[in-house]
Coordinates of N, CA and C in Angstrom, one line a residue:
X1 N 31.8 1.8 4.8 CA 30.7 1.1 4.2 C 30.4 -0.1 5.0
X2 N 29.2 -0.3 5.4 CA 28.8 -1.4 6.2 C 28.0 -2.5 5.4
X3 N 27.0 -3.0 6.0 CA 26.2 -4.1 5.4 C 25.4 -3.6 4.2
X4 N 25.3 -2.3 4.1 CA 24.4 -1.7 3.1 C 24.8 -2.0 1.7
X5 N 26.0 -2.3 1.4 CA 26.4 -2.6 0.0 C 26.6 -1.3 -0.7
X6 N 26.6 -1.3 -2.0 CA 26.8 -0.1 -2.9 C 25.9 -0.2 -4.1
X7 N 25.9 0.8 -4.9 CA 25.1 0.9 -6.0 C 25.5 -0.2 -7.1
X8 N 26.6 -0.8 -6.9 CA 27.1 -1.8 -7.9 C 26.5 -3.2 -7.6
X9 N 25.9 -3.3 -6.4 CA 25.4 -4.6 -5.9 C 24.1 -4.9 -6.6
X10 N 24.0 -6.1 -7.1 CA 22.7 -6.5 -7.8 C 21.5 -6.4 -6.8
X11 N 20.5 -5.7 -7.4 CA 19.2 -5.5 -6.6 C 18.3 -6.6 -7.1
X12 N 17.6 -7.2 -6.1 CA 16.6 -8.2 -6.4 C 15.2 -7.6 -6.2
X13 N 14.4 -7.7 -7.3 CA 13.1 -7.1 -7.2 C 12.1 -8.2 -6.9
X14 N 11.3 -8.0 -5.9 CA 10.3 -9.0 -5.4 C 8.9 -8.4 -5.8
X15 N 8.5 -8.7 -7.0 CA 7.2 -8.1 -7.5 C 6.0 -8.5 -6.7
X16 N 6.1 -9.7 -6.0 CA 5.0 -10.2 -5.3 C 4.9 -9.7 -3.9
X17 N 5.8 -8.8 -3.5 CA 5.8 -8.3 -2.1 C 5.4 -6.9 -2.0
X18 N 4.7 -6.5 -1.0 CA 4.2 -5.1 -0.8 C 4.4 -4.7 0.7
X19 N 4.9 -3.5 0.9 CA 5.0 -3.0 2.2 C 4.1 -1.7 2.4
X20 N 3.2 -1.8 3.3 CA 2.3 -0.7 3.6 C 2.9 0.0 4.8
X21 N 3.2 1.3 4.7 CA 4.0 2.0 5.7 C 3.8 3.5 5.7
X22 N 4.3 4.1 6.8 CA 4.4 5.6 6.9 C 5.8 5.9 7.3
X23 N 6.4 6.9 6.6 CA 7.8 7.1 6.9 C 8.2 7.6 8.3
X24 N 7.3 8.3 8.9 CA 7.6 8.8 10.2 C 7.6 7.8 11.3
X25 N 7.2 6.6 11.0 CA 7.2 5.5 12.0 C 8.5 4.8 12.1
X26 N 9.2 4.7 13.2 CA 10.4 4.0 13.4 C 10.4 2.5 12.9
X27 N 9.2 1.9 13.2 CA 9.1 0.5 12.9 C 9.1 0.3 11.3
X28 N 8.4 1.2 10.6 CA 8.4 1.2 9.2 C 9.8 1.4 8.6
X29 N 10.5 2.4 9.2 CA 11.8 2.7 8.7 C 12.8 1.6 9.0
X30 N 12.6 0.8 10.0 CA 13.4 -0.3 10.3 C 13.3 -1.3 9.1
X31 N 12.1 -1.6 8.6 CA 11.9 -2.5 7.5 C 12.5 -1.9 6.2
X32 N 12.3 -0.6 6.0 CA 12.9 0.0 4.8 C 14.4 0.0 4.9
X33 N 15.0 0.2 6.0 CA 16.5 0.1 6.1 C 16.9 -1.4 5.9
X34 N 16.2 -2.3 6.4 CA 16.6 -3.7 6.1 C 16.5 -4.1 4.6
X35 N 15.4 -3.6 4.0 CA 15.3 -3.8 2.5 C 16.5 -3.2 1.8
X36 N 16.9 -2.0 2.2 CA 18.0 -1.3 1.5 C 19.3 -2.0 1.8
X37 N 19.5 -2.5 3.0 CA 20.7 -3.2 3.4 C 20.9 -4.5 2.7
X38 N 19.7 -5.1 2.3 CA 19.8 -6.4 1.6 C 19.6 -6.2 0.1
X39 N 19.5 -4.9 -0.3 CA 19.3 -4.6 -1.8 C 18.1 -5.4 -2.3
X40 N 17.0 -5.3 -1.6 CA 15.7 -5.8 -2.1 C 14.8 -4.7 -2.4
X41 N 14.1 -4.9 -3.5 CA 13.2 -3.9 -4.0 C 11.8 -4.5 -4.0
X42 N 10.8 -3.9 -3.3 CA 9.4 -4.3 -3.3 C 8.5 -3.1 -3.5
X43 N 7.2 -3.4 -3.7 CA 6.3 -2.3 -3.8 C 6.0 -1.7 -2.5
X44 N 6.1 -0.4 -2.4 CA 5.9 0.3 -1.1 C 4.6 1.3 -1.3
X45 N 3.7 1.1 -0.3 CA 2.5 1.9 -0.4 C 2.4 2.8 0.9
X46 N 2.4 4.1 0.7 CA 2.3 5.1 1.8 C 0.9 5.1 2.3
X47 N 0.8 5.0 3.6 CA -0.5 5.0 4.3 C -0.6 6.3 5.2
X48 N -1.6 7.1 4.9 CA -1.7 8.4 5.7 C -2.5 8.1 7.0
X49 N -1.8 7.9 8.1 CA -2.5 7.6 9.3 C -3.3 8.8 9.9
X50 N -2.9 10.0 9.5 CA -3.6 11.2 10.0 C -5.0 11.2 9.4
X51 N -5.2 10.6 8.2 CA -6.5 10.5 7.5 C -7.2 9.2 7.9
X52 N -6.6 8.4 8.7 CA -7.2 7.2 9.1 C -7.2 6.1 8.1
X53 N -6.3 6.1 7.1 CA -6.2 5.1 6.1 C -5.8 3.8 6.6
X54 N -5.1 3.7 7.8 CA -4.8 2.4 8.4 C -6.0 1.7 9.0
X55 N -7.1 2.4 9.0 CA -8.3 1.8 9.6 C -9.3 1.5 8.5
X56 N -9.0 1.6 7.2 CA -9.8 1.2 6.1 C -10.1 -0.3 6.2
X57 N -11.3 -0.7 5.8 CA -11.6 -2.2 5.9 C -10.6 -3.1 5.3
X58 N -10.1 -2.7 4.1 CA -9.1 -3.6 3.5 C -7.8 -3.7 4.3
X59 N -7.5 -2.7 5.1 CA -6.3 -2.7 5.9 C -6.6 -3.5 7.2
X60 N -7.8 -3.4 7.7 CA -8.1 -4.1 9.0 C -8.2 -5.6 8.7
X61 N -8.5 -6.0 7.5 CA -8.5 -7.4 7.2 C -7.1 -8.0 7.3
X62 N -6.1 -7.2 6.9 CA -4.7 -7.6 7.0 C -4.2 -7.5 8.4
X63 N -4.5 -6.4 9.1 CA -4.0 -6.2 10.4 C -5.1 -5.6 11.3
X64 N -5.8 -6.4 12.1 CA -6.8 -5.9 13.0 C -6.3 -4.9 14.1
X65 N -4.9 -5.0 14.3 CA -4.3 -4.2 15.4 C -4.2 -2.7 14.9
X66 N -4.5 -2.4 13.7 CA -4.5 -1.1 13.1 C -3.1 -0.4 13.3
X67 N -2.0 -1.2 13.1 CA -0.7 -0.6 13.2 C 0.0 -0.8 11.8
X68 N 1.1 -0.1 11.7 CA 2.0 -0.2 10.5 C 3.4 -0.5 11.1
X69 N 4.2 -1.2 10.3 CA 4.1 -1.6 8.9 C 3.2 -2.9 8.7
X70 N 2.8 -3.1 7.5 CA 2.1 -4.4 7.1 C 2.9 -4.8 5.9
X71 N 3.3 -6.1 5.9 CA 4.1 -6.7 4.8 C 3.3 -7.8 4.2
X72 N 3.2 -7.9 2.9 CA 2.5 -8.9 2.2 C 3.3 -9.6 1.2
X73 N 3.5 -10.9 1.3 CA 4.2 -11.7 0.3 C 3.2 -12.7 -0.2
X74 N 2.7 -12.4 -1.4 CA 1.6 -13.3 -1.9 C 0.5 -13.3 -0.8
X75 N 0.2 -14.5 -0.3 CA -0.9 -14.6 0.7 C -0.4 -14.5 2.1
X76 N 0.9 -14.4 2.3 CA 1.4 -14.2 3.7 C 1.4 -12.8 4.1
X77 N 0.9 -12.5 5.3 CA 0.8 -11.2 5.8 C 1.5 -11.1 7.2
X78 N 2.5 -10.2 7.4 CA 3.2 -10.1 8.6 C 3.1 -8.6 9.0
X79 N 2.8 -8.4 10.3 CA 2.5 -7.0 10.8 C 3.5 -6.5 11.9
X80 N 4.6 -7.2 12.1 CA 5.6 -6.7 13.1 C 6.9 -6.5 12.4
X81 N 7.5 -5.3 12.6 CA 8.7 -5.0 11.8 C 9.9 -6.0 12.1
X82 N 10.0 -6.5 13.3 CA 11.0 -7.5 13.6 C 10.8 -8.8 12.9
X83 N 9.6 -9.3 12.9 CA 9.2 -10.5 12.2 C 9.4 -10.3 10.7
X84 N 9.0 -9.2 10.2 CA 9.2 -8.9 8.7 C 10.7 -9.0 8.4
X85 N 11.5 -8.3 9.1 CA 12.9 -8.3 8.8 C 13.6 -9.7 8.9
X86 N 13.2 -10.5 9.9 CA 13.8 -11.8 10.0 C 13.3 -12.7 8.9
X87 N 12.1 -12.5 8.5 CA 11.5 -13.3 7.3 C 12.3 -12.9 6.1
X88 N 12.4 -11.6 5.8 CA 13.1 -11.2 4.6 C 14.5 -11.7 4.5
X89 N 15.2 -11.7 5.7 CA 16.6 -12.1 5.7 C 16.7 -13.6 5.5
X90 N 15.7 -14.4 6.1 CA 15.7 -15.8 6.0 C 15.3 -16.3 4.6
X91 N 14.4 -15.6 4.0 CA 13.8 -16.0 2.8 C 14.5 -15.5 1.5
X92 N 15.0 -14.3 1.6 CA 15.5 -13.6 0.4 C 17.0 -13.1 0.5
X93 N 17.7 -13.4 1.6 CA 19.1 -12.9 1.7 C 19.9 -14.1 2.1
X94 N 20.9 -14.4 1.3 CA 21.7 -15.6 1.5 C 23.0 -15.4 2.2
X95 N 23.4 -14.1 2.5 CA 24.7 -13.8 3.0 C 24.9 -14.3 4.5
X96 N 23.8 -14.2 5.3 CA 23.8 -14.5 6.7 C 24.6 -13.5 7.5
X97 N 24.8 -12.3 6.9 CA 25.6 -11.3 7.7 C 24.6 -10.5 8.6
X98 N 23.5 -10.1 8.1 CA 22.6 -9.3 8.9 C 21.9 -10.2 9.9
X99 N 21.7 -11.4 9.5 CA 20.9 -12.4 10.3 C 21.6 -13.7 10.2
X100 N 22.4 -14.1 11.1 CA 23.2 -15.4 11.0 C 22.4 -16.6 10.7
X101 N 23.0 -17.6 10.1 CA 22.3 -18.8 9.8 C 22.3 -19.8 11.0
X102 N 23.4 -19.7 11.8 CA 23.5 -20.7 12.9 C 22.5 -20.2 14.1
X103 N 22.1 -21.2 14.8 CA 21.1 -21.0 15.9 C 21.6 -20.0 17.0
X104 N 22.9 -20.2 17.4 CA 23.4 -19.3 18.4 C 23.5 -17.8 17.9
X105 N 24.0 -17.7 16.7 CA 24.1 -16.3 16.1 C 22.7 -15.6 16.0
X106 N 21.7 -16.4 15.6 CA 20.4 -15.9 15.4 C 19.8 -15.5 16.8
X107 N 20.1 -16.3 17.8 CA 19.5 -16.1 19.1 C 20.1 -14.7 19.7
X108 N 21.3 -14.4 19.4 CA 21.9 -13.2 19.8 C 21.2 -12.0 19.2
X109 N 21.0 -12.1 17.9 CA 20.3 -11.0 17.1 C 18.8 -10.9 17.6
X110 N 18.2 -12.0 17.7 CA 16.8 -12.0 18.2 C 16.7 -11.4 19.6
X111 N 17.7 -11.6 20.4 CA 17.7 -11.0 21.7 C 17.7 -9.4 21.6
X112 N 18.4 -8.9 20.6 CA 18.4 -7.5 20.4 C 17.0 -7.0 19.9
X113 N 16.4 -7.8 19.0 CA 15.1 -7.5 18.4 C 14.0 -7.5 19.5
X114 N 14.1 -8.5 20.4 CA 13.2 -8.5 21.5 C 13.4 -7.3 22.5
X115 N 14.7 -6.9 22.6 CA 15.0 -5.7 23.5 C 14.4 -4.5 22.8
X116 N 14.5 -4.4 21.5 CA 13.9 -3.2 20.9 C 12.3 -3.2 21.0
X117 N 11.7 -4.4 20.7 CA 10.2 -4.4 20.8 C 9.7 -4.3 22.2
X118 N 10.4 -4.9 23.2 CA 9.9 -5.0 24.5 C 10.3 -3.8 25.4
X119 N 11.4 -3.2 25.1 CA 12.0 -2.1 26.0 C 12.0 -0.8 25.3
X120 N 12.8 -0.7 24.2 CA 13.1 0.6 23.6 C 11.8 1.2 22.9
X121 N 11.1 0.4 22.1 CA 9.9 0.9 21.4 C 8.8 1.4 22.3
X122 N 8.5 0.6 23.4 CA 7.5 1.1 24.3 C 7.8 2.4 24.9
X123 N 9.1 2.7 25.1 CA 9.5 4.0 25.7 C 9.4 5.1 24.7
X124 N 9.6 4.7 23.4 CA 9.4 5.7 22.3 C 7.9 6.1 22.3
X125 N 7.0 5.1 22.4 CA 5.6 5.4 22.3 C 5.2 6.2 23.5
X126 N 5.7 5.9 24.7 CA 5.3 6.6 25.9 C 5.7 8.1 25.8
X127 N 6.9 8.3 25.3 CA 7.5 9.6 25.2 C 6.9 10.5 24.1
X128 N 6.6 9.8 23.0 CA 6.2 10.6 21.8 C 4.7 10.8 21.7
X129 N 3.9 9.9 22.2 CA 2.4 10.0 21.9 C 1.8 11.2 22.6
X130 N 2.2 11.6 23.8 CA 1.6 12.8 24.4 C 1.9 14.1 23.6
X131 N 3.1 14.1 23.0 CA 3.5 15.2 22.1 C 2.8 15.2 20.8
X132 N 2.7 14.0 20.2 CA 2.1 13.9 18.9 C 0.5 14.0 18.9
X133 N -0.1 13.5 20.0 CA -1.5 13.4 20.0 C -2.3 14.1 21.1
X134 N -1.6 14.5 22.2 CA -2.2 15.1 23.3 C -1.8 16.6 23.4
X135 N -1.1 17.1 22.5 CA -0.7 18.5 22.4 C 0.2 18.9 23.6
X136 N 1.0 18.0 24.1 CA 2.0 18.3 25.1 C 3.1 19.1 24.4
X137 N 3.7 20.1 25.0 CA 4.7 20.9 24.4 C 6.1 20.2 24.5
X138 N 6.3 19.2 25.4 CA 7.6 18.6 25.5 C 7.4 17.2 26.1
X139 N 8.4 16.4 26.1 CA 8.4 15.1 26.7 C 8.2 15.2 28.2
X140 N 7.3 14.4 28.8 CA 7.1 14.5 30.2 C 8.3 14.0 30.9
X141 N 8.6 14.6 32.1 CA 9.9 14.3 32.8 C 10.0 12.8 33.1
X142 N 8.9 12.1 33.5 CA 9.0 10.7 33.9 C 9.4 9.9 32.6
X143 N 8.9 10.3 31.5 CA 9.2 9.6 30.2 C 10.6 9.8 29.8
X144 N 11.1 11.1 30.0 CA 12.5 11.4 29.6 C 13.4 10.6 30.5
X145 N 13.1 10.4 31.8 CA 13.9 9.6 32.7 C 14.0 8.2 32.2
X146 N 12.9 7.6 31.8 CA 12.9 6.2 31.3 C 13.8 6.1 30.0
X147 N 13.7 7.1 29.1 CA 14.5 7.1 27.9 C 16.0 7.1 28.3
X148 N 16.4 8.0 29.3 CA 17.7 8.0 29.7 C 18.2 6.7 30.3
X149 N 17.3 6.0 31.0 CA 17.7 4.6 31.5 C 18.0 3.7 30.3
X150 N 17.3 3.8 29.2 CA 17.5 3.0 28.0 C 18.9 3.4 27.4
X151 N 19.2 4.7 27.4 CA 20.5 5.1 26.8 C 21.6 4.5 27.7
X152 N 21.5 4.5 29.0 CA 22.5 3.9 29.8 C 22.7 2.4 29.6
X153 N 21.5 1.7 29.4 CA 21.6 0.3 29.1 C 22.3 0.0 27.7
X154 N 22.0 0.8 26.7 CA 22.7 0.7 25.4 C 24.1 1.0 25.5
X155 N 24.5 2.0 26.3 CA 25.9 2.4 26.5 C 26.7 1.2 27.0
X156 N 26.1 0.5 28.0 CA 26.7 -0.6 28.6 C 26.8 -1.8 27.6
X157 N 25.8 -2.0 26.8 CA 25.8 -3.0 25.8 C 26.9 -2.9 24.7
X158 N 27.3 -1.6 24.6 CA 28.3 -1.4 23.5 C 29.8 -1.4 24.0
X159 N 29.9 -1.8 25.3 CA 31.3 -1.9 25.8 C 32.1 -3.0 25.0
X160 N 33.2 -2.6 24.5 CA 34.1 -3.5 23.8 C 33.6 -3.9 22.4
X161 N 32.6 -3.2 21.8 CA 32.1 -3.5 20.5 C 31.7 -2.3 19.7
X162 N 31.8 -2.4 18.4 CA 31.4 -1.2 17.6 C 29.9 -1.2 17.3
X163 N 29.3 -2.4 17.2 CA 27.9 -2.5 17.0 C 27.2 -3.4 18.0
X164 N 25.9 -3.2 18.2 CA 25.2 -4.0 19.2 C 25.3 -5.5 18.9
X165 N 25.3 -5.8 17.6 CA 25.4 -7.2 17.2 C 26.8 -7.8 17.2
X166 N 27.8 -7.0 17.4 CA 29.2 -7.4 17.3 C 30.1 -6.5 16.5
X167 N 30.7 -7.1 15.5 CA 31.7 -6.4 14.7 C 31.2 -5.7 13.5
X168 N 29.9 -6.0 13.1 CA 29.3 -5.4 12.0 C 27.8 -5.2 12.2
X169 N 27.2 -4.5 11.3 CA 25.7 -4.2 11.4 C 24.9 -5.5 11.2
X170 N 23.9 -5.6 12.1 CA 22.9 -6.7 12.0 C 21.5 -6.2 12.0
X171 N 20.6 -7.1 11.9 CA 19.2 -6.6 12.0 C 18.9 -6.0 13.3
X172 N 19.6 -6.5 14.4 CA 19.4 -5.9 15.7 C 19.8 -4.4 15.7
X173 N 20.9 -4.1 15.1 CA 21.3 -2.7 15.0 C 20.4 -1.9 14.3
X174 N 19.9 -2.4 13.2 CA 18.9 -1.7 12.3 C 17.6 -1.3 13.1
X175 N 17.1 -2.3 13.8 CA 15.8 -2.0 14.5 C 16.0 -1.0 15.6
X176 N 17.1 -1.2 16.4 CA 17.4 -0.3 17.5 C 17.7 1.1 17.0
X177 N 18.4 1.2 15.9 CA 18.8 2.5 15.3 C 17.6 3.2 14.8
X178 N 16.6 2.6 14.3 CA 15.4 3.2 13.8 C 14.6 3.9 15.0
X179 N 14.6 3.1 16.2 CA 13.9 3.6 17.3 C 14.7 4.7 18.1
X180 N 16.0 4.4 18.3 CA 16.9 5.4 19.0 C 17.1 6.7 18.3
X181 N 17.2 6.6 17.0 CA 17.4 7.9 16.2 C 16.2 8.7 16.3
X182 N 15.0 8.1 16.5 CA 13.8 8.9 16.7 C 13.7 9.4 18.2
X183 N 14.1 8.6 19.1 CA 14.1 9.0 20.5 C 15.1 10.2 20.7
X184 N 16.2 10.2 19.9 CA 17.2 11.2 20.0 C 16.6 12.6 19.7
X185 N 15.6 12.6 18.9 CA 14.9 13.9 18.6 C 14.1 14.4 19.8
X186 N 13.5 13.4 20.5 CA 12.7 13.8 21.7 C 13.6 14.0 22.9
X187 N 14.5 13.2 23.1 CA 15.5 13.3 24.3 C 16.9 13.1 23.7
X188 N 17.5 14.2 23.4 CA 18.8 14.2 22.7 C 19.9 13.4 23.6
X189 N 20.6 12.6 22.9 CA 21.7 11.8 23.5 C 22.9 12.7 23.9
X190 N 23.2 12.7 25.1 CA 24.3 13.5 25.6 C 25.6 12.7 25.3
X191 N 26.5 13.3 24.5 CA 27.7 12.7 24.0 C 28.7 12.4 25.2
X192 N 28.6 13.3 26.2 CA 29.5 13.1 27.3 C 29.1 12.0 28.2
X193 N 27.8 11.8 28.4 CA 27.3 10.8 29.2 C 27.2 9.4 28.5
X194 N 27.0 9.5 27.2 CA 26.8 8.2 26.4 C 27.7 8.3 25.2
X195 N 29.0 8.3 25.4 CA 30.0 8.4 24.2 C 29.9 7.2 23.2
X196 N 29.8 6.0 23.8 CA 29.7 4.8 22.9 C 28.4 4.8 22.1
X197 N 27.3 5.1 22.8 CA 26.0 5.2 22.1 C 26.0 6.2 21.0
X198 N 26.5 7.4 21.3 CA 26.6 8.5 20.4 C 27.4 8.1 19.2
X199 N 28.6 7.4 19.4 CA 29.4 7.0 18.3 C 28.8 5.9 17.5
X200 N 28.1 5.0 18.1 CA 27.4 4.0 17.4 C 26.3 4.6 16.5
X201 N 25.5 5.5 17.0 CA 24.5 6.1 16.2 C 25.1 6.9 15.0
X202 N 26.2 7.5 15.2 CA 26.9 8.2 14.2 C 27.3 7.3 13.1
X203 N 27.9 6.1 13.5 CA 28.4 5.1 12.5 C 27.1 4.6 11.7
X204 N 26.1 4.4 12.4 CA 24.9 3.9 11.7 C 24.4 5.0 10.7
X205 N 24.4 6.2 11.1 CA 23.9 7.3 10.3 C 24.7 7.5 9.0
X206 N 25.9 6.9 8.9 CA 26.7 7.0 7.7 C 26.5 5.8 6.8
X207 N 25.7 4.8 7.2 CA 25.4 3.7 6.3 C 24.5 4.2 5.2
X208 N 24.7 3.6 4.0 CA 23.8 4.0 2.9 C 22.3 3.8 3.2
X209 N 22.1 2.6 3.8 CA 20.6 2.3 4.0 C 20.0 3.2 5.0
X210 N 20.8 3.8 5.9 CA 20.3 4.7 6.9 C 19.9 6.0 6.2
X211 N 20.8 6.4 5.3 CA 20.6 7.7 4.5 C 19.3 7.5 3.6
X212 N 19.2 6.4 2.9 CA 18.1 6.2 1.9 C 16.8 5.9 2.6
X213 N 16.8 5.3 3.8 CA 15.5 4.8 4.3 C 15.1 5.4 5.7
X214 N 16.1 6.1 6.3 CA 15.7 6.6 7.7 C 15.7 8.2 7.8
X215 N 16.5 8.8 7.0 CA 16.7 10.3 7.2 C 15.4 11.1 6.8
X216 N 14.7 10.7 5.8 CA 13.5 11.4 5.4 C 12.4 11.3 6.4
X217 N 12.2 10.1 6.9 CA 11.2 9.9 8.0 C 11.5 10.6 9.2
X218 N 12.8 10.7 9.6 CA 13.2 11.4 10.8 C 12.9 12.9 10.6
X219 N 13.1 13.4 9.4 CA 12.8 14.8 9.1 C 11.3 15.0 9.3
X220 N 10.5 14.1 8.8 CA 9.0 14.3 8.9 C 8.6 14.2 10.4
X221 N 9.2 13.3 11.1 CA 8.9 13.2 12.5 C 9.3 14.5 13.3
X222 N 10.4 15.0 12.9 CA 10.9 16.2 13.6 C 9.9 17.4 13.3
X223 N 9.5 17.5 12.1 CA 8.6 18.6 11.7 C 7.2 18.4 12.4
X224 N 6.8 17.2 12.5 CA 5.6 16.9 13.2 C 5.7 17.3 14.7
X225 N 6.8 16.9 15.3 CA 7.0 17.2 16.7 C 7.1 18.8 16.9
X226 N 7.7 19.4 16.0 CA 7.9 20.9 16.2 C 6.7 21.7 16.0
X227 N 5.8 21.2 15.0 CA 4.7 22.0 14.6 C 3.3 21.4 15.1
X228 N 3.4 20.1 15.5 CA 2.1 19.3 15.8 C 1.1 19.4 14.7
X229 N 1.6 19.5 13.5 CA 0.7 19.6 12.3 C 0.7 18.3 11.6
X230 N -0.3 18.2 10.7 CA -0.4 17.0 9.9 C 0.6 17.1 8.8
X231 N 1.3 16.0 8.6 CA 2.3 15.9 7.5 C 1.7 15.2 6.3
X232 N 1.7 15.9 5.1 CA 1.2 15.3 3.9 C 2.3 14.5 3.3
X233 N 1.9 13.3 2.7 CA 2.9 12.5 2.0 C 3.4 13.2 0.8
X234 N 4.8 13.1 0.7 CA 5.5 13.8 -0.4 C 5.4 13.0 -1.7
X235 N 5.5 11.7 -1.6 CA 5.6 10.9 -2.8 C 4.2 10.3 -3.1
X236 N 4.0 10.1 -4.4 CA 2.8 9.3 -4.8 C 3.1 7.8 -4.6
X237 N 2.0 7.1 -4.4 CA 2.2 5.6 -4.2 C 1.2 4.9 -5.0
X238 N 1.4 3.6 -5.3 CA 2.6 2.8 -4.8 C 3.9 3.2 -5.6
X239 N 5.0 2.8 -5.1 CA 6.3 2.9 -5.7 C 7.2 1.8 -5.3
X240 N 8.3 1.6 -5.9 CA 9.2 0.5 -5.5 C 10.2 1.0 -4.6
X241 N 10.8 0.1 -3.8 CA 12.0 0.5 -3.0 C 13.1 1.0 -3.8
X242 N 13.3 0.4 -5.0 CA 14.3 0.9 -5.9 C 14.1 2.4 -6.3
X243 N 12.9 2.7 -6.6 CA 12.5 4.1 -6.9 C 12.8 5.0 -5.8
X244 N 12.4 4.6 -4.5 CA 12.7 5.4 -3.4 C 14.2 5.7 -3.2
X245 N 15.0 4.6 -3.4 CA 16.4 4.8 -3.2 C 17.0 5.6 -4.4
X246 N 16.3 5.7 -5.5 CA 16.7 6.4 -6.7 C 18.1 6.0 -7.1
X247 N 18.4 4.7 -7.0 CA 19.7 4.2 -7.5 C 19.7 3.9 -9.0
X248 N 19.8 4.9 -9.7 CA 19.7 4.7 -11.2 C 20.9 3.9 -11.7
X249 N 20.6 3.1 -12.6 CA 21.6 2.3 -13.3 C 22.0 1.1 -12.5
X250 N 21.3 0.8 -11.4 CA 21.6 -0.4 -10.7 C 21.0 -1.6 -11.3
X251 N 21.7 -2.7 -11.6 CA 21.1 -3.9 -12.3 C 20.1 -4.5 -11.4
X252 N 19.0 -5.1 -11.9 CA 18.0 -5.7 -11.2 C 17.7 -7.1 -11.7
X253 N 17.3 -8.0 -10.8 CA 16.8 -9.3 -11.1 C 15.4 -9.4 -10.6
X254 N 14.6 -10.3 -11.2 CA 13.2 -10.5 -10.6 C 13.2 -11.9 -9.9
X255 N 12.6 -11.8 -8.7 CA 12.5 -13.1 -7.9 C 11.0 -13.4 -7.9
X256 N 10.7 -14.4 -8.7 CA 9.3 -14.8 -8.8 C 8.9 -15.8 -7.7

């Protein structure tokens, strides 16, 4: 058991917060995993990007970039998964385990978040978009080569440590895991070439928050890659994070 906690941990319900998302997006799943790791429950609204719902006028007011996720806390709107997660950890999580309170510790985690947003995620987009939207049958060789370079970098970053952030799971691990687990579908991680990276991803996959917030979206992404067909949303929305996790019997508090 890692930072995800258990069903006996008190869940905090933030009724004034809403997450607009789509499960097949790694960025959205990173926020969902962070919510589950911090035992926070907010309203979640599924947005069907295949039907262009992210371009509706009310969505463009919140995010002119036409991307997901979009997070709203009363009048505050944040549209980057890394910024959303650090905000949630700073504002609503007091443990400091996922996101340290000291400046040095935070800088190390933010370094990982910038690595994900500046290096790993762009390679995911480059590799996946031709398959998703241009009807390519497989990842282009040059993009696969770039993904392999990232795997080598991550393998080196894990020398002497169990997690990218150190001895336990941090927001950095969560963001990178969301992206790398999706890349692994496109360019499978070779266990012989990247044993540390493979072991790290396996450890992450056993975390409760990974199971509740990442596995379903990975399945949707895999089906989309395999069939190049439009995926219909399975769940009606809006719903709460707590409902998505289906942790019945978990005590809740309201954070007004």
